[in-house]
Amino acid sequence: MIAQVKDKFHQLFEKDPVIVTSPGRINLIGEHTDYNEGFVLPAAIDKKIIYAIALNGTDTCNVYALFNNEQRSFSLKDIKPGEGWINYLMGVVYQLQQRGFEMKGFDCVVSGDIPIGAGMSSSAAVEGGLVVALDHLLGLGLGRMEMARIGQLAEHTFPGVKCGIMDQFANLHGRKDQVMLLDCRSLEFQYFPFEFSAAYKIVLCNSMVHHSLASSEYNVRRAQCEEGVEVLRAYYPGIRSLRDLNAEQVEQYKDKLSPKVYDRCLFVTQENERVGKACAHLQKNELDEVGRLMYASHEGLSRLYEVSCPELDFLAGLARERPEVAGARMMGGGFGGCTINLVEADKVDEFISFIQSRYNEKFGKVPEVYVTSIEDGAKIN
């Protein structure tokens, strides 16, 4: 892929580029907790967005996307939300301008192998890769957490998805063979070794359902959680978000919340508790216990948070039938995308064959399956 991107860049712009690789991410557990100031346990993976990029001495930014062979341009003097994928790049440039940095025009070619709509956060990889590139080319001196904030705000203001910080954080802070516990309020984090990489593989099974509902429903879920906090603040005056409550406290005032808002709040508080338990089990090398928490997470996402779909539920159910699977759950915003499965390394082929066969019987399509590894975050190559 790097060679392809370089070749296309030379062909279009006839100069030498800087190369940036920017990974997708998995999230072992802790879904829809980030925008509730809770805890998440993500990692960067070996699926990547790749940039070839160089300054061009003008006020225009020219971008060629290899994934759809489309070239788009925008002026630094008039950046406003547009249509499609270019929004993610324009949003980054706009946020840098808002911080007072003098932007300069650039030429770039972008490609990658992160499946779109599969819940591996291709958008954060696009954002993170560009901010790393511009920081390098313009000598901005940005810290990694500030870069993550820029990517998050870019997504808020241009594509209009009110995402939490997890995806951008994981993209920029990834470390090979380690997952990261992130406190989404304080932004403090610590690494936990994923010491099972020889015995187990992280296998992502794509439902092949594009999560077209995810963006709009994501914002609905966020609003429901905020509504719950407003109601519960009457009984717990010091709370700022669901992060400040446990599941028992939510249950105590169930009758004060609408049924949907109660379910959302209960899920988030339970999920935060599961993240803490998962870290304790990782430290003790208790992968089976982590797996049980993953299955419980999926149940909550499906029944309480209602962001699953029949295809994802079916995939998670198939995983439960397999003794070689330690745990599985849907991953990402929901309504499609992938399940994440922890599968014994020597049984991966057998697992894939089973999943694809049974899923095809049920839904008439063969799911794509990705065997991934945990890798470093976005970087200059």
GROMACS .gro file of C-alpha atoms in nm:
model
  381
    1MET     CA    1   0.000   0.000   0.000
    2ILE     CA    2   0.280   0.242   0.083
    3ALA     CA    3   0.439   0.179  -0.257
    4GLN     CA    4   0.104   0.239  -0.431
    5VAL     CA    5   0.048   0.566  -0.247
    6LYS     CA    6   0.401   0.685  -0.319
    7ASP     CA    7   0.375   0.595  -0.688
    8LYS     CA    8   0.045   0.777  -0.728
    9PHE     CA    9   0.184   1.081  -0.548
   10HIS     CA   10   0.489   1.096  -0.776
   11GLN     CA   11   0.265   1.056  -1.079
   12LEU     CA   12   0.031   1.339  -0.975
   13PHE     CA   13   0.261   1.586  -0.806
   14GLU     CA   14   0.617   1.502  -0.924
   15LYS     CA   15   0.794   1.547  -0.590
   16ASP     CA   16   0.885   1.338  -0.285
   17PRO     CA   17   0.627   1.303  -0.008
   18VAL     CA   18   0.632   1.232   0.363
   19ILE     CA   19   0.464   0.898   0.443
   20VAL     CA   20   0.234   0.863   0.742
   21THR     CA   21   0.065   0.543   0.861
   22SER     CA   22  -0.242   0.584   1.081
   23PRO     CA   23  -0.414   0.280   1.234
   24GLY     CA   24  -0.771   0.178   1.290
   25ARG     CA   25  -0.866   0.058   1.633
   26ILE     CA   26  -1.041  -0.213   1.822
   27ASN     CA   27  -1.205  -0.168   2.159
   28LEU     CA   28  -1.182  -0.470   2.382
   29ILE     CA   29  -1.460  -0.346   2.610
   30GLY     CA   30  -1.618  -0.015   2.709
   31GLU     CA   31  -1.864   0.084   2.436
   32HIS     CA   32  -2.060   0.412   2.437
   33THR     CA   33  -1.892   0.505   2.764
   34ASP     CA   34  -1.647   0.761   2.625
   35TYR     CA   35  -1.893   1.044   2.569
   36ASN     CA   36  -2.028   0.973   2.919
   37GLU     CA   37  -1.681   1.052   3.062
   38GLY     CA   38  -1.632   0.685   3.147
   39PHE     CA   39  -1.366   0.423   3.078
   40VAL     CA   40  -1.263   0.241   2.761
   41LEU     CA   41  -1.006  -0.026   2.673
   42PRO     CA   42  -0.899   0.026   2.309
   43ALA     CA   43  -0.591  -0.063   2.104
   44ALA     CA   44  -0.452   0.039   1.765
   45ILE     CA   45  -0.445  -0.236   1.502
   46ASP     CA   46  -0.264  -0.329   1.181
   47LYS     CA   47  -0.540  -0.200   0.950
   48LYS     CA   48  -0.429   0.148   0.840
   49ILE     CA   49  -0.486   0.471   0.652
   50ILE     CA   50  -0.173   0.580   0.462
   51TYR     CA   51  -0.085   0.932   0.355
   52ALA     CA   52   0.175   1.054   0.108
   53ILE     CA   53   0.187   1.430   0.162
   54ALA     CA   54   0.398   1.740   0.090
   55LEU     CA   55   0.352   2.116   0.112
   56ASN     CA   56   0.283   2.289  -0.220
   57GLY     CA   57   0.350   2.660  -0.153
   58THR     CA   58  -0.010   2.768  -0.226
   59ASP     CA   59  -0.334   2.830  -0.033
   60THR     CA   60  -0.495   2.520  -0.181
   61CYS     CA   61  -0.506   2.165  -0.045
   62ASN     CA   62  -0.528   1.892  -0.308
   63VAL     CA   63  -0.628   1.543  -0.198
   64TYR     CA   64  -0.644   1.230  -0.412
   65ALA     CA   65  -0.824   0.930  -0.258
   66LEU     CA   66  -0.702   0.599  -0.397
   67PHE     CA   67  -0.994   0.409  -0.243
   68ASN     CA   68  -1.237   0.571  -0.489
   69ASN     CA   69  -1.000   0.738  -0.738
   70GLU     CA   70  -1.142   1.080  -0.662
   71GLN     CA   71  -0.952   1.409  -0.639
   72ARG     CA   72  -1.087   1.695  -0.427
   73SER     CA   73  -0.944   2.037  -0.345
   74PHE     CA   74  -1.026   2.311  -0.095
   75SER     CA   75  -0.894   2.658  -0.021
   76LEU     CA   76  -0.742   2.751   0.313
   77LYS     CA   77  -0.921   3.085   0.288
   78ASP     CA   78  -1.273   2.945   0.290
   79ILE     CA   79  -1.311   2.616   0.475
   80LYS     CA   80  -1.666   2.506   0.550
   81PRO     CA   81  -1.838   2.168   0.571
   82GLY     CA   82  -1.887   1.994   0.238
   83GLU     CA   83  -1.995   1.655   0.114
   84GLY     CA   84  -1.838   1.317   0.186
   85TRP     CA   85  -1.496   1.204   0.298
   86ILE     CA   86  -1.317   1.536   0.240
   87ASN     CA   87  -1.498   1.670   0.549
   88TYR     CA   88  -1.265   1.473   0.777
   89LEU     CA   89  -0.958   1.644   0.631
   90MET     CA   90  -1.112   1.989   0.611
   91GLY     CA   91  -1.225   1.957   0.971
   92VAL     CA   92  -0.867   1.894   1.087
   93VAL     CA   93  -0.730   2.192   0.895
   94TYR     CA   94  -1.009   2.414   1.026
   95GLN     CA   95  -0.943   2.311   1.388
   96LEU     CA   96  -0.573   2.388   1.348
   97GLN     CA   97  -0.662   2.730   1.211
   98GLN     CA   98  -0.893   2.787   1.507
   99ARG     CA   99  -0.595   2.728   1.735
  100GLY     CA  100  -0.408   3.008   1.562
  101PHE     CA  101  -0.172   2.798   1.352
  102GLU     CA  102  -0.087   2.929   1.008
  103MET     CA  103  -0.183   2.659   0.764
  104LYS     CA  104  -0.012   2.606   0.430
  105GLY     CA  105  -0.143   2.430   0.123
  106PHE     CA  106  -0.053   2.068   0.063
  107ASP     CA  107  -0.081   1.789  -0.190
  108CYS     CA  108  -0.159   1.439  -0.069
  109VAL     CA  109  -0.265   1.094  -0.172
  110VAL     CA  110  -0.456   0.885   0.080
  111SER     CA  111  -0.536   0.515   0.081
  112GLY     CA  112  -0.590   0.239   0.332
  113ASP     CA  113  -0.730  -0.101   0.418
  114ILE     CA  114  -0.962  -0.013   0.710
  115PRO     CA  115  -1.307  -0.133   0.599
  116ILE     CA  116  -1.550   0.160   0.592
  117GLY     CA  117  -1.847   0.117   0.825
  118ALA     CA  118  -1.699  -0.183   1.004
  119GLY     CA  119  -1.650  -0.014   1.341
  120MET     CA  120  -1.269   0.017   1.325
  121SER     CA  121  -1.280   0.395   1.313
  122SER     CA  122  -1.147   0.477   0.970
  123SER     CA  123  -1.256   0.837   1.031
  124ALA     CA  124  -1.025   0.881   1.333
  125ALA     CA  125  -0.742   0.725   1.130
  126VAL     CA  126  -0.797   0.982   0.852
  127GLU     CA  127  -0.799   1.265   1.107
  128GLY     CA  128  -0.503   1.138   1.309
  129GLY     CA  129  -0.290   1.073   1.004
  130LEU     CA  130  -0.341   1.424   0.872
  131VAL     CA  131  -0.274   1.600   1.203
  132VAL     CA  132   0.047   1.397   1.251
  133ALA     CA  133   0.155   1.489   0.897
  134LEU     CA  134   0.081   1.861   0.937
  135ASP     CA  135   0.246   1.871   1.279
  136HIS     CA  136   0.560   1.727   1.117
  137LEU     CA  137   0.555   1.941   0.801
  138LEU     CA  138   0.474   2.269   0.976
  139GLY     CA  139   0.664   2.213   1.303
  140LEU     CA  140   0.356   2.275   1.517
  141GLY     CA  141   0.489   2.098   1.828
  142LEU     CA  142   0.156   1.939   1.919
  143GLY     CA  143   0.124   1.680   2.194
  144ARG     CA  144  -0.053   1.354   2.117
  145MET     CA  145  -0.355   1.428   2.336
  146GLU     CA  146  -0.397   1.769   2.175
  147MET     CA  147  -0.386   1.596   1.836
  148ALA     CA  148  -0.662   1.362   1.955
  149ARG     CA  149  -0.873   1.660   2.064
  150ILE     CA  150  -0.826   1.822   1.724
  151GLY     CA  151  -0.947   1.505   1.550
  152GLN     CA  152  -1.246   1.478   1.784
  153LEU     CA  153  -1.350   1.840   1.729
  154ALA     CA  154  -1.298   1.801   1.354
  155GLU     CA  155  -1.554   1.521   1.360
  156HIS     CA  156  -1.795   1.724   1.574
  157THR     CA  157  -1.787   2.030   1.350
  158PHE     CA  158  -1.761   1.897   0.994
  159PRO     CA  159  -1.917   1.548   0.960
  160GLY     CA  160  -2.133   1.642   1.261
  161VAL     CA  161  -2.081   1.327   1.471
  162LYS     CA  162  -2.060   1.413   1.842
  163CYS     CA  163  -1.809   1.136   1.911
  164GLY     CA  164  -1.614   1.087   2.231
  165ILE     CA  165  -1.235   1.094   2.245
  166MET     CA  166  -1.166   0.719   2.236
  167ASP     CA  167  -1.115   0.664   1.863
  168GLN     CA  168  -0.873   0.952   1.816
  169PHE     CA  169  -0.693   0.868   2.140
  170ALA     CA  170  -0.638   0.505   2.038
  171ASN     CA  171  -0.521   0.607   1.692
  172LEU     CA  172  -0.253   0.837   1.834
  173HIS     CA  173  -0.143   0.654   2.150
  174GLY     CA  174  -0.138   0.292   2.032
  175ARG     CA  175   0.146   0.071   2.145
  176LYS     CA  176   0.227  -0.272   2.003
  177ASP     CA  177   0.075  -0.565   2.198
  178GLN     CA  178  -0.083  -0.338   2.459
  179VAL     CA  179  -0.435  -0.220   2.527
  180MET     CA  180  -0.497   0.117   2.688
  181LEU     CA  181  -0.725   0.199   2.978
  182LEU     CA  182  -0.841   0.556   2.916
  183ASP     CA  183  -1.028   0.768   3.166
  184CYS     CA  184  -1.237   0.978   2.927
  185ARG     CA  185  -1.284   1.253   3.184
  186SER     CA  186  -0.931   1.317   3.309
  187LEU     CA  187  -0.769   1.172   2.993
  188GLU     CA  188  -0.528   0.983   3.217
  189PHE     CA  189  -0.438   0.646   3.072
  190GLN     CA  190  -0.228   0.340   3.135
  191TYR     CA  191  -0.114   0.049   2.924
  192PHE     CA  192  -0.201  -0.312   2.996
  193PRO     CA  193  -0.009  -0.585   2.815
  194PHE     CA  194  -0.218  -0.810   2.597
  195GLU     CA  195  -0.006  -1.115   2.669
  196PHE     CA  196  -0.222  -1.358   2.476
  197SER     CA  197  -0.107  -1.266   2.125
  198ALA     CA  198   0.070  -1.601   2.075
  199ALA     CA  199  -0.220  -1.813   2.200
  200TYR     CA  200  -0.516  -1.602   2.086
  201LYS     CA  201  -0.594  -1.387   1.785
  202ILE     CA  202  -0.827  -1.090   1.768
  203VAL     CA  203  -1.070  -1.178   1.490
  204LEU     CA  204  -1.322  -0.927   1.357
  205CYS     CA  205  -1.629  -1.062   1.179
  206ASN     CA  206  -1.799  -0.808   0.956
  207SER     CA  207  -2.178  -0.832   0.948
  208MET     CA  208  -2.161  -0.662   0.604
  209VAL     CA  209  -2.437  -0.433   0.732
  210HIS     CA  210  -2.330  -0.072   0.681
  211HIS     CA  211  -2.414   0.119   0.996
  212SER     CA  212  -2.603   0.399   0.824
  213LEU     CA  213  -2.812   0.461   1.137
  214ALA     CA  214  -2.511   0.492   1.363
  215SER     CA  215  -2.442   0.864   1.328
  216SER     CA  216  -2.798   0.982   1.394
  217GLU     CA  217  -2.872   0.723   1.661
  218TYR     CA  218  -2.537   0.793   1.827
  219ASN     CA  219  -2.648   1.151   1.887
  220VAL     CA  220  -2.987   1.026   2.014
  221ARG     CA  221  -2.816   0.796   2.267
  222ARG     CA  222  -2.595   1.079   2.381
  223ALA     CA  223  -2.900   1.301   2.439
  224GLN     CA  224  -3.077   1.021   2.630
  225CYS     CA  225  -2.779   0.980   2.862
  226GLU     CA  226  -2.769   1.355   2.921
  227GLU     CA  227  -3.141   1.351   3.000
  228GLY     CA  228  -3.080   1.078   3.256
  229VAL     CA  229  -2.807   1.282   3.422
  230GLU     CA  230  -3.039   1.585   3.444
  231VAL     CA  231  -3.309   1.380   3.618
  232LEU     CA  232  -3.067   1.200   3.853
  233ARG     CA  233  -2.892   1.522   3.948
  234ALA     CA  234  -3.195   1.600   4.167
  235TYR     CA  235  -3.097   1.302   4.383
  236TYR     CA  236  -2.719   1.315   4.336
  237PRO     CA  237  -2.645   1.691   4.313
  238GLY     CA  238  -2.272   1.657   4.253
  239ILE     CA  239  -2.288   1.445   3.938
  240ARG     CA  240  -2.161   1.571   3.604
  241SER     CA  241  -2.215   1.261   3.392
  242LEU     CA  242  -2.306   0.893   3.419
  243ARG     CA  243  -1.942   0.837   3.509
  244ASP     CA  244  -2.031   0.960   3.859
  245LEU     CA  245  -2.291   0.688   3.920
  246ASN     CA  246  -2.295   0.313   3.958
  247ALA     CA  247  -2.563   0.074   3.835
  248GLU     CA  248  -2.717   0.037   4.181
  249GLN     CA  249  -2.772   0.413   4.205
  250VAL     CA  250  -2.944   0.418   3.867
  251GLU     CA  251  -3.168   0.127   3.968
  252GLN     CA  252  -3.267   0.308   4.288
  253TYR     CA  253  -3.439   0.583   4.087
  254LYS     CA  254  -3.572   0.372   3.802
  255ASP     CA  255  -3.924   0.507   3.852
  256LYS     CA  256  -3.800   0.865   3.796
  257LEU     CA  257  -3.666   0.788   3.448
  258SER     CA  258  -3.847   0.701   3.127
  259PRO     CA  259  -3.798   0.332   3.039
  260LYS     CA  260  -3.560   0.407   2.749
  261VAL     CA  261  -3.351   0.656   2.946
  262TYR     CA  262  -3.331   0.411   3.237
  263ASP     CA  263  -3.203   0.137   3.006
  264ARG     CA  264  -2.939   0.366   2.857
  265CYS     CA  265  -2.816   0.482   3.197
  266LEU     CA  266  -2.811   0.130   3.338
  267PHE     CA  267  -2.605   0.003   3.045
  268VAL     CA  268  -2.343   0.279   3.069
  269THR     CA  269  -2.294   0.235   3.443
  270GLN     CA  270  -2.270  -0.144   3.408
  271GLU     CA  271  -2.027  -0.111   3.117
  272ASN     CA  272  -1.797   0.116   3.316
  273GLU     CA  273  -1.788  -0.149   3.590
  274ARG     CA  274  -1.707  -0.417   3.332
  275VAL     CA  275  -1.406  -0.218   3.204
  276GLY     CA  276  -1.257  -0.204   3.554
  277LYS     CA  277  -1.310  -0.576   3.603
  278ALA     CA  278  -1.156  -0.655   3.263
  279CYS     CA  279  -0.835  -0.470   3.354
  280ALA     CA  280  -0.806  -0.666   3.678
  281HIS     CA  281  -0.849  -0.994   3.488
  282LEU     CA  282  -0.592  -0.893   3.225
  283GLN     CA  283  -0.338  -0.830   3.500
  284LYS     CA  284  -0.398  -1.185   3.625
  285ASN     CA  285  -0.392  -1.334   3.272
  286GLU     CA  286  -0.754  -1.445   3.312
  287LEU     CA  287  -0.870  -1.423   2.954
  288ASP     CA  288  -1.176  -1.642   3.008
  289GLU     CA  289  -1.307  -1.388   3.261
  290VAL     CA  290  -1.243  -1.103   3.016
  291GLY     CA  291  -1.440  -1.304   2.760
  292ARG     CA  292  -1.740  -1.341   2.993
  293LEU     CA  293  -1.744  -0.965   3.039
  294MET     CA  294  -1.738  -0.920   2.660
  295TYR     CA  295  -2.044  -1.143   2.620
  296ALA     CA  296  -2.221  -0.944   2.896
  297SER     CA  297  -2.127  -0.621   2.717
  298HIS     CA  298  -2.290  -0.748   2.398
  299GLU     CA  299  -2.610  -0.838   2.582
  300GLY     CA  300  -2.626  -0.488   2.727
  301LEU     CA  301  -2.555  -0.322   2.393
  302SER     CA  302  -2.829  -0.528   2.231
  303ARG     CA  303  -3.103  -0.519   2.495
  304LEU     CA  304  -3.045  -0.205   2.700
  305TYR     CA  305  -2.865   0.031   2.464
  306GLU     CA  306  -3.036  -0.107   2.151
  307VAL     CA  307  -2.751  -0.042   1.911
  308SER     CA  308  -2.711  -0.397   1.782
  309CYS     CA  309  -2.896  -0.560   1.491
  310PRO     CA  310  -3.005  -0.917   1.409
  311GLU     CA  311  -2.686  -0.983   1.215
  312LEU     CA  312  -2.457  -0.877   1.502
  313ASP     CA  313  -2.662  -1.074   1.754
  314PHE     CA  314  -2.637  -1.380   1.532
  315LEU     CA  315  -2.257  -1.347   1.504
  316ALA     CA  316  -2.219  -1.308   1.880
  317GLY     CA  317  -2.444  -1.610   1.930
  318LEU     CA  318  -2.235  -1.820   1.690
  319ALA     CA  319  -1.920  -1.729   1.885
  320ARG     CA  320  -2.080  -1.856   2.207
  321GLU     CA  321  -2.116  -2.198   2.046
  322ARG     CA  322  -1.741  -2.229   1.987
  323PRO     CA  323  -1.512  -2.356   2.265
  324GLU     CA  324  -1.211  -2.191   2.099
  325VAL     CA  325  -1.365  -1.844   2.152
  326ALA     CA  326  -1.288  -1.683   2.488
  327GLY     CA  327  -1.530  -1.395   2.431
  328ALA     CA  328  -1.710  -1.189   2.168
  329ARG     CA  329  -1.926  -0.882   2.131
  330MET     CA  330  -2.032  -0.619   1.881
  331MET     CA  331  -1.783  -0.334   1.852
  332GLY     CA  332  -1.825   0.028   1.755
  333GLY     CA  333  -2.125   0.257   1.719
  334GLY     CA  334  -2.359  -0.025   1.628
  335PHE     CA  335  -2.638  -0.104   1.378
  336GLY     CA  336  -2.384  -0.298   1.172
  337GLY     CA  337  -2.010  -0.333   1.152
  338CYS     CA  338  -1.813  -0.604   1.327
  339THR     CA  339  -1.803  -0.834   1.621
  340ILE     CA  340  -1.470  -0.870   1.800
  341ASN     CA  341  -1.377  -1.227   1.893
  342LEU     CA  342  -1.087  -1.367   2.098
  343VAL     CA  343  -1.007  -1.694   1.922
  344GLU     CA  344  -0.746  -1.962   1.995
  345ALA     CA  345  -0.471  -1.906   1.738
  346ASP     CA  346  -0.459  -2.264   1.611
  347LYS     CA  347  -0.838  -2.271   1.560
  348VAL     CA  348  -0.877  -1.943   1.370
  349ASP     CA  349  -0.923  -2.106   1.027
  350GLU     CA  350  -1.179  -2.349   1.164
  351PHE     CA  351  -1.365  -2.062   1.336
  352ILE     CA  352  -1.370  -1.850   1.019
  353SER     CA  353  -1.503  -2.138   0.811
  354PHE     CA  354  -1.781  -2.203   1.065
  355ILE     CA  355  -1.882  -1.837   1.090
  356GLN     CA  356  -1.888  -1.778   0.716
  357SER     CA  357  -2.084  -2.093   0.643
  358ARG     CA  358  -2.349  -2.042   0.911
  359TYR     CA  359  -2.387  -1.670   0.842
  360ASN     CA  360  -2.426  -1.735   0.469
  361GLU     CA  361  -2.697  -1.993   0.542
  362LYS     CA  362  -2.887  -1.742   0.754
  363PHE     CA  363  -2.842  -1.414   0.565
  364GLY     CA  364  -2.734  -1.516   0.214
  365LYS     CA  365  -2.398  -1.339   0.225
  366VAL     CA  366  -2.048  -1.433   0.332
  367PRO     CA  367  -1.905  -1.204   0.602
  368GLU     CA  368  -1.558  -1.063   0.564
  369VAL     CA  369  -1.328  -1.168   0.848
  370TYR     CA  370  -1.013  -0.981   0.958
  371VAL     CA  371  -0.744  -1.134   1.177
  372THR     CA  372  -0.573  -0.838   1.339
  373SER     CA  373  -0.280  -0.762   1.563
  374ILE     CA  374  -0.223  -0.480   1.810
  375GLU     CA  375   0.020  -0.225   1.671
  376ASP     CA  376   0.166   0.125   1.725
  377GLY     CA  377  -0.028   0.447   1.676
  378ALA     CA  378  -0.011   0.701   1.394
  379LYS     CA  379   0.344   0.785   1.293
  380ILE     CA  380   0.577   0.921   1.026
  381ASN     CA  381   0.733   0.633   0.837
   0.00000   0.00000   0.00000
